[in-house]
Coordinates of N, CA and C in Angstrom, one line a residue:
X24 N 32.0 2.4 83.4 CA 33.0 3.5 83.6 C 34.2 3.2 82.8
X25 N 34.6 1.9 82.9 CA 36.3 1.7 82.2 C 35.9 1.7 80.4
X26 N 34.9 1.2 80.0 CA 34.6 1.1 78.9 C 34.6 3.0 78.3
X27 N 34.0 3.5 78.8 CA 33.3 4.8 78.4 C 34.7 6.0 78.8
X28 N 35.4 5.4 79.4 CA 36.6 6.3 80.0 C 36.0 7.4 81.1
X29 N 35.4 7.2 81.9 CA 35.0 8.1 82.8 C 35.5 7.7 83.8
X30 N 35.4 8.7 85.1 CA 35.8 8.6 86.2 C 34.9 9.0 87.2
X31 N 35.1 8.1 88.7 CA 34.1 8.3 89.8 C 34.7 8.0 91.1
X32 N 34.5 9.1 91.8 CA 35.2 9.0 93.1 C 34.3 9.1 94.2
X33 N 33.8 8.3 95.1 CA 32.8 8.8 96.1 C 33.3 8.3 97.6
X34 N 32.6 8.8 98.2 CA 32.4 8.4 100.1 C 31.7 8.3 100.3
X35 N 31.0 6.9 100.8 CA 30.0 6.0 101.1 C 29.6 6.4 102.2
X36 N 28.1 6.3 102.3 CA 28.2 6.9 103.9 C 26.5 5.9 104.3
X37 N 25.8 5.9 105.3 CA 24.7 5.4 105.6 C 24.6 3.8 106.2
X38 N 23.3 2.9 105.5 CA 23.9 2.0 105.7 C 24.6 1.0 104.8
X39 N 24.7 1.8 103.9 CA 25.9 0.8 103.2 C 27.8 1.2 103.3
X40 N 27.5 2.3 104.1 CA 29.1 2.0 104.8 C 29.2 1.3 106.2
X41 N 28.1 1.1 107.0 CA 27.9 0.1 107.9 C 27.8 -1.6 107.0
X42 N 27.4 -1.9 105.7 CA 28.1 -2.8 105.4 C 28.8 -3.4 104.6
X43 N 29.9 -2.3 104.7 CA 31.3 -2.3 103.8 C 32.0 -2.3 105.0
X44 N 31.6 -2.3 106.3 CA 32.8 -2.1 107.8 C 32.1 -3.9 108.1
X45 N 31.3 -4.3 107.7 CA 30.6 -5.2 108.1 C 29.9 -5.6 108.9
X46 N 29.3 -4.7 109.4 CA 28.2 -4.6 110.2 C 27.1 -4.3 110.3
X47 N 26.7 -4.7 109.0 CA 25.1 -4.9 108.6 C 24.6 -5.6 107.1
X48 N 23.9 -5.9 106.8 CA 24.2 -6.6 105.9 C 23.2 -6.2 104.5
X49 N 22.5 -5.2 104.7 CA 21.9 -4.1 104.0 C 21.2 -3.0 104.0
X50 N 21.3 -2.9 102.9 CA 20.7 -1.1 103.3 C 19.8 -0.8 102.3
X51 N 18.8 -0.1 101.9 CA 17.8 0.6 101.0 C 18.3 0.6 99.5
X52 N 19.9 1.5 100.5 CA 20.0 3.0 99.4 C 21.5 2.8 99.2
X53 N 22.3 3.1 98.2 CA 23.7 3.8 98.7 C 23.7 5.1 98.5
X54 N 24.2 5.8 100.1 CA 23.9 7.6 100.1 C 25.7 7.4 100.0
X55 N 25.8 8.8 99.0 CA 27.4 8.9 98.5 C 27.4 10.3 98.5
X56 N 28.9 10.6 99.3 CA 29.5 12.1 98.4 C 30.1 12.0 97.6
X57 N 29.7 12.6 96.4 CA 30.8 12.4 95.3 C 31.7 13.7 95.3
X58 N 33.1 13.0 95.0 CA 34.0 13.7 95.0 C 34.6 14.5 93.9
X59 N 34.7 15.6 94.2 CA 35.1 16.6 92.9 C 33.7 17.2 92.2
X60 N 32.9 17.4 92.8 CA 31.8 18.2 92.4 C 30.5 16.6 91.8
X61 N 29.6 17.1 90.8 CA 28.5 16.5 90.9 C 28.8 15.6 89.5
X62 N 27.6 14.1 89.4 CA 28.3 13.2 88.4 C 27.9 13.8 87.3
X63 N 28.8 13.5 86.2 CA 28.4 13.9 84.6 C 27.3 13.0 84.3
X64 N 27.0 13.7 83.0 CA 26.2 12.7 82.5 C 25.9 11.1 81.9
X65 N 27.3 11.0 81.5 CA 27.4 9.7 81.1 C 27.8 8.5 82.9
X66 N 28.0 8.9 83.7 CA 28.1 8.5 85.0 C 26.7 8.1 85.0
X67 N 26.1 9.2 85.4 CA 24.6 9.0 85.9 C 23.6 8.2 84.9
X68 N 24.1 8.2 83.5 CA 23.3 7.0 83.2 C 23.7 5.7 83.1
X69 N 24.5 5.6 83.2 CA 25.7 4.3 84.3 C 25.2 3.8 85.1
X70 N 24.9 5.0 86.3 CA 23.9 4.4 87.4 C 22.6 3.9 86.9
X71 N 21.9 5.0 86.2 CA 20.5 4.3 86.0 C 20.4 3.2 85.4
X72 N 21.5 3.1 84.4 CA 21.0 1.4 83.5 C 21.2 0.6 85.0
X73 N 22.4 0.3 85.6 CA 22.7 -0.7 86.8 C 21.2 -0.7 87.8
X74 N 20.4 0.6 88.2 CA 19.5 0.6 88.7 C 18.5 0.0 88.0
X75 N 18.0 0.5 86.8 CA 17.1 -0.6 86.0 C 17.5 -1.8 85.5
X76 N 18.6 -2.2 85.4 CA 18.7 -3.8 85.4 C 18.8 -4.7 86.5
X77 N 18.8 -3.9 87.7 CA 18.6 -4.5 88.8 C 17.1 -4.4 89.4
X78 N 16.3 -3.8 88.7 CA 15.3 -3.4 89.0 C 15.1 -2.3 90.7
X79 N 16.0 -1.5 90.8 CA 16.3 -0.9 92.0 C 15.4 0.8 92.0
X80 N 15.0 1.0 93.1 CA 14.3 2.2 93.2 C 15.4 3.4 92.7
X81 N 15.1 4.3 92.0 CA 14.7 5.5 91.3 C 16.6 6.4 92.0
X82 N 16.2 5.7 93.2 CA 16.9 6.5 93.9 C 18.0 6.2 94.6
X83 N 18.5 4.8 94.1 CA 19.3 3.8 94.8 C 20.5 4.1 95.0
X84 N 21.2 5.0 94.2 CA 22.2 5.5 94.7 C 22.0 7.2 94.3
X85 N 22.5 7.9 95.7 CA 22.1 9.4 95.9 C 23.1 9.7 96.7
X86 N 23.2 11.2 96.7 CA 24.2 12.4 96.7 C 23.3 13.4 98.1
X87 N 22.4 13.1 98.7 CA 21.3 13.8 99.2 C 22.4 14.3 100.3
X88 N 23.1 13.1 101.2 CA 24.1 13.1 102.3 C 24.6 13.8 102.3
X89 N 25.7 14.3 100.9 CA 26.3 15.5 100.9 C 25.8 17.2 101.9
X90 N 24.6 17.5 101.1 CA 24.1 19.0 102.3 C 24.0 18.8 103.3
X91 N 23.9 17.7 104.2 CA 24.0 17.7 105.4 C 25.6 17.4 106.1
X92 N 26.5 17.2 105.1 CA 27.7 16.9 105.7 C 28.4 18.4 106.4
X93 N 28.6 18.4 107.7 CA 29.7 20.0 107.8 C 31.3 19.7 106.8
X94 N 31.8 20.7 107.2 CA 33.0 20.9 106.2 C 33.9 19.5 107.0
X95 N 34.1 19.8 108.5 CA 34.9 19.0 109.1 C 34.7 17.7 108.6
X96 N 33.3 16.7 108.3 CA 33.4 15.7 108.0 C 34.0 15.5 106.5
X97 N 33.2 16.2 105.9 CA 33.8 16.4 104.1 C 35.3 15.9 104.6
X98 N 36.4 16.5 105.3 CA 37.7 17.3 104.8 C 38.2 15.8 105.8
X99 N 37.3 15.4 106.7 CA 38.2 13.9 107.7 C 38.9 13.1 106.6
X100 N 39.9 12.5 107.3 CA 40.8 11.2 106.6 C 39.3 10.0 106.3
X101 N 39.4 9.0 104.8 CA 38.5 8.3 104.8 C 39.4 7.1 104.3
X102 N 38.6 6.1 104.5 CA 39.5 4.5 104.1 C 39.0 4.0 102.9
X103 N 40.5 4.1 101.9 CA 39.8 3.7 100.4 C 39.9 2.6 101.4
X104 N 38.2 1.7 99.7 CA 37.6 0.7 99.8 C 38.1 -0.1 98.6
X105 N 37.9 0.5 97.8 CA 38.1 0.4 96.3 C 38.7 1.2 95.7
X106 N 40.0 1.2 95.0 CA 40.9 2.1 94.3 C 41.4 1.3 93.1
X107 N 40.6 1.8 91.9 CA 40.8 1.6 90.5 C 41.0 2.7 89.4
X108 N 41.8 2.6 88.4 CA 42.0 3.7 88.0 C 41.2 4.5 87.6
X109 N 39.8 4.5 87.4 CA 38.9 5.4 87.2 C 37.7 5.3 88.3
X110 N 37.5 4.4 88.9 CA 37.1 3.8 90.0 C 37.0 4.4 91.6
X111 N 36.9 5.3 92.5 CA 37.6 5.3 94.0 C 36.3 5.4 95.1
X112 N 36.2 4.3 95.8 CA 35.1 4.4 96.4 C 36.3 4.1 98.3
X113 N 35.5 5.0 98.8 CA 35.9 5.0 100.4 C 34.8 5.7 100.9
X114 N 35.0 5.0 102.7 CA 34.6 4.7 103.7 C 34.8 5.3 104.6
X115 N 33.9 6.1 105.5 CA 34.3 6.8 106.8 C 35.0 5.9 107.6
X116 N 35.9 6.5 108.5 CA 36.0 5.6 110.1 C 35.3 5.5 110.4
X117 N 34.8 4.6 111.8 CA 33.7 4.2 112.4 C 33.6 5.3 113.8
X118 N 34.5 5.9 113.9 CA 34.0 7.0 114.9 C 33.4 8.5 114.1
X119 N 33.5 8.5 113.1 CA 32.7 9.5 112.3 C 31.3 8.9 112.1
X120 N 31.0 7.9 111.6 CA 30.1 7.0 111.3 C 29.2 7.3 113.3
X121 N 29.6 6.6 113.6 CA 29.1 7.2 115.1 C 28.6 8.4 115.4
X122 N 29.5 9.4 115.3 CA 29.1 11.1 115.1 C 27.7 11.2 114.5
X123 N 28.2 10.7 113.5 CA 26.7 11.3 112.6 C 25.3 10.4 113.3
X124 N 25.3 9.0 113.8 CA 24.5 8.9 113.6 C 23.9 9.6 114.9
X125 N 24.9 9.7 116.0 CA 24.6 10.1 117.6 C 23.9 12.0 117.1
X126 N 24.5 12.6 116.1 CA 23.4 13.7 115.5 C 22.4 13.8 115.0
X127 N 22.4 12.8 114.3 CA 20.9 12.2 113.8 C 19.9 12.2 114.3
X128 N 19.9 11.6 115.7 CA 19.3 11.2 116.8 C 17.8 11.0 116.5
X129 N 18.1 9.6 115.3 CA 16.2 9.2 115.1 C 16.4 8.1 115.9
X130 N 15.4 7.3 116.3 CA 15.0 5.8 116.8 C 15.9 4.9 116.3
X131 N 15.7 5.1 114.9 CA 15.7 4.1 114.1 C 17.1 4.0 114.1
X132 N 18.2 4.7 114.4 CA 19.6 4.8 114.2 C 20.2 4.2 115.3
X133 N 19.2 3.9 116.7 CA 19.9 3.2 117.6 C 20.7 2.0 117.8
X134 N 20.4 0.8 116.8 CA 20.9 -0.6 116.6 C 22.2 -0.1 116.0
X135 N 22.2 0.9 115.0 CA 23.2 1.1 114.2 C 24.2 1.6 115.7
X136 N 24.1 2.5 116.2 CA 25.1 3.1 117.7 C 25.8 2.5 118.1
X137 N 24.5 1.4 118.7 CA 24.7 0.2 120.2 C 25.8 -0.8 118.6
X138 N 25.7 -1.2 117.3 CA 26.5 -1.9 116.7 C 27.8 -1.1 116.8
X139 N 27.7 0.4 116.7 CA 28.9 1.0 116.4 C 30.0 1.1 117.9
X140 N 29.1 1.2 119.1 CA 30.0 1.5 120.3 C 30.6 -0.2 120.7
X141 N 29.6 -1.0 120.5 CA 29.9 -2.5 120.8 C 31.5 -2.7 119.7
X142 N 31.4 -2.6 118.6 CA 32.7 -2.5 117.6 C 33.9 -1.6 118.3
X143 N 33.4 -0.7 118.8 CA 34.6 0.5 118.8 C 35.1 0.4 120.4
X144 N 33.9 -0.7 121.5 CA 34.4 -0.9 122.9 C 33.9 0.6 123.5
X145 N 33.5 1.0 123.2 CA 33.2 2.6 123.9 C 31.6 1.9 124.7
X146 N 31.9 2.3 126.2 CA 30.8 2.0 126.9 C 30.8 3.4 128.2
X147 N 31.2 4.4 127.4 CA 31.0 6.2 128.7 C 31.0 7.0 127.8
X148 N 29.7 7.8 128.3 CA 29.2 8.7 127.4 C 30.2 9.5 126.8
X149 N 30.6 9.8 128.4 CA 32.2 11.1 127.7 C 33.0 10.9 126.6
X150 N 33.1 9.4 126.4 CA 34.1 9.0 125.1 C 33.1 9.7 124.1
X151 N 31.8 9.0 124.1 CA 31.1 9.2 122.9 C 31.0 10.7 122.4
X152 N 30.7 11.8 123.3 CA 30.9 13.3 123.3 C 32.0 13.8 122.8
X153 N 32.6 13.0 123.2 CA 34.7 13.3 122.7 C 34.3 13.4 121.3
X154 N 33.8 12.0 120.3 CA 33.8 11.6 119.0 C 32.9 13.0 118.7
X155 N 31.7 13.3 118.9 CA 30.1 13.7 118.7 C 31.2 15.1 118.4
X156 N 32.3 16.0 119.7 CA 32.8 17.0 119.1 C 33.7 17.1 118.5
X157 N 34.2 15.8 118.0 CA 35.2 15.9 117.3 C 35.2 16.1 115.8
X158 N 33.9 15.9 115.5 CA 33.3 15.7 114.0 C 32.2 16.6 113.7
X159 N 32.0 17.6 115.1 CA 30.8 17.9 115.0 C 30.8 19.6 115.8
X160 N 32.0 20.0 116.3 CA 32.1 20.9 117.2 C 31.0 22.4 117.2
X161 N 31.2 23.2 115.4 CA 30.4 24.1 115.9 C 29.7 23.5 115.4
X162 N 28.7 22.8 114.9 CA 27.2 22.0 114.5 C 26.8 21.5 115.7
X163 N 27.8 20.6 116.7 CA 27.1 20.3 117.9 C 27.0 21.1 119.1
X164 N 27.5 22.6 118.9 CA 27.1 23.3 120.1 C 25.7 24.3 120.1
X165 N 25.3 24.1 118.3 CA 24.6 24.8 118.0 C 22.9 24.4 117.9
X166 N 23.2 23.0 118.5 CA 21.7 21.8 118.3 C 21.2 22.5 119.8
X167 N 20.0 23.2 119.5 CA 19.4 23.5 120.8 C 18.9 22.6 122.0
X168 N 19.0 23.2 123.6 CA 19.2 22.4 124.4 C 18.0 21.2 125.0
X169 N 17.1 21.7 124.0 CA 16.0 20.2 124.1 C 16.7 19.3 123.4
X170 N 17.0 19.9 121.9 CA 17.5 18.8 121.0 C 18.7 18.1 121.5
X171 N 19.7 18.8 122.3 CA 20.5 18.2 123.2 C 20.2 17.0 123.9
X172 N 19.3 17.2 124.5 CA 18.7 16.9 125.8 C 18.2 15.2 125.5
X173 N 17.4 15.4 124.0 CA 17.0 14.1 123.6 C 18.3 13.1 123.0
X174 N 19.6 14.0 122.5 CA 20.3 12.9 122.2 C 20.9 12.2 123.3
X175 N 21.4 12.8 124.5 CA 21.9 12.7 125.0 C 21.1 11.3 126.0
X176 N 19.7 11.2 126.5 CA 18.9 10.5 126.8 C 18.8 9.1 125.9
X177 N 18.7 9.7 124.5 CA 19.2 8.3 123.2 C 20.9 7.7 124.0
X178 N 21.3 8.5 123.8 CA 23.2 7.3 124.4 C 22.9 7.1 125.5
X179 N 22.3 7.3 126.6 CA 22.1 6.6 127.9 C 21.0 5.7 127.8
X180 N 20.3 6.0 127.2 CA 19.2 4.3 126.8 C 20.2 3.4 126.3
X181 N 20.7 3.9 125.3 CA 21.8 2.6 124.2 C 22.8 2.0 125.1
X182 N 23.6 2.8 125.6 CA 24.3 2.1 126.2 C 23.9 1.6 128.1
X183 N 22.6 1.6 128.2 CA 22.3 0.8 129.3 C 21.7 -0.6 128.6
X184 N 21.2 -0.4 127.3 CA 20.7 -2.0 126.9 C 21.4 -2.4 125.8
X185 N 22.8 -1.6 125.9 CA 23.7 -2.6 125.0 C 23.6 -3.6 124.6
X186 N 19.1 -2.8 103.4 CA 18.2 -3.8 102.5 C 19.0 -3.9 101.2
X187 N 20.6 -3.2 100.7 CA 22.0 -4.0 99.9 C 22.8 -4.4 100.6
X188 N 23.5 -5.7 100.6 CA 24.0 -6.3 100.9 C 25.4 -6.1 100.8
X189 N 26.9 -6.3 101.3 CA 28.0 -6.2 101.4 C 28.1 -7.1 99.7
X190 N 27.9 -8.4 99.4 CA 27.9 -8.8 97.9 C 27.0 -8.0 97.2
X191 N 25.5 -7.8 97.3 CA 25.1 -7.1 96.6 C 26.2 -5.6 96.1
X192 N 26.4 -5.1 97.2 CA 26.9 -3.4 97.0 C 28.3 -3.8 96.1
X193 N 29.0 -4.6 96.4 CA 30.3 -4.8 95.4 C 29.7 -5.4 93.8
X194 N 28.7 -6.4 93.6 CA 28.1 -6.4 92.3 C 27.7 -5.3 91.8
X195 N 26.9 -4.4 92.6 CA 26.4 -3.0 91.5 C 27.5 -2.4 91.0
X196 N 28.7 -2.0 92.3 CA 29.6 -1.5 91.5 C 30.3 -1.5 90.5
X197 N 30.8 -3.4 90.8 CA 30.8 -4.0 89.4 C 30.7 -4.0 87.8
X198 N 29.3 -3.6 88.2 CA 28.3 -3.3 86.7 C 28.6 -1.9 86.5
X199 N 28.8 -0.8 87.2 CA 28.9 0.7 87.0 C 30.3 0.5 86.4
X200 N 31.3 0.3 87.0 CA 32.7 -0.3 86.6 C 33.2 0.0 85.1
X201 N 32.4 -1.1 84.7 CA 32.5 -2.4 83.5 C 31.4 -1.8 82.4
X202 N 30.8 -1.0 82.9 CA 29.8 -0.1 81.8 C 30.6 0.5 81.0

């Protein structure tokens, strides 16, 4: 990016903003909103060289997160991570991070929860509802009442039994950087 004069601004989200908070220590994928609309072309082949010299799937860093985001989370306060002049990568709060995943409501998002309520000390559901409408109000009144029914069953399981790496993810960026 600094070489080429381009610029990139995103909001990490998945699990590689679970470990940029440090609480996990890899993830698949980096899912990103990018900020100010979609990347140019000389960005995106920025990514792909870093992806093919790293030998990384196809799809290692993606934008998919974006259509699922509501406006409310888009528009939340986020914690730069990284602020360089062409450079800006940031980080949800961890009670947004929470929201989404308690929406999500797959299996596989539970270790991520039970990591996120253990960090944040939330151990009553009502807290967690507080967060879930706070990032989520008309999206979470509009999840029909089975679908309800099953999240809500997910936080009372979690909290009764309360594949990139944090170096990796700062190297890739590195290399996208310095392109």
């Amino acid at each position: 990016l600094r070489f080429k004069r381009l610029k990139l601004e995103i909001v990490v989200y998945g699990g590689s903003a679970f470990a940029l908070h440090g609480l996990r220590n890899s993830s698949a994928d980096i899912d990103v909103e990018i900020i100010g609309g979609e990347l140019n072309l000389g960005v995106q082949q920025i990514i792909n060289k870093v992806g093919r010299d790293y030998d990384l799937n196809k799809d290692w860093f993606n934008d998919r997160v974006s259509i699922m985001l509501p406006e409310k989370i888009k528009r939340s306060k986020k914690i730069n991570y990284i602020s360089l002049s062409n450079l800006k990568i940031k980080v949800p709060v961890l009670e947004e991070l929470l929201a989404m995943k308690v929406i999500a409501g797959r299996d596989k998002d539970n270790k991520d929860i039970e990591l996120l309520l253990n960090r944040l000390g939330i151990h009553e559901k009502g807290k967690i509802v507080k967060i879930v409408e706070n990032y989520f109000d008309r999206e979470y009144e509009l999840i029909n009442k089975q679908e309800n029914n099953r999240i809500s069953r997910n936080i009372d399981s979690i909290l009764n039994n309360s594949a990139i790496s944090k170096f990796n993810f700062l190297n890739l960026i590195t290399e996208i950087y310095f392109c």
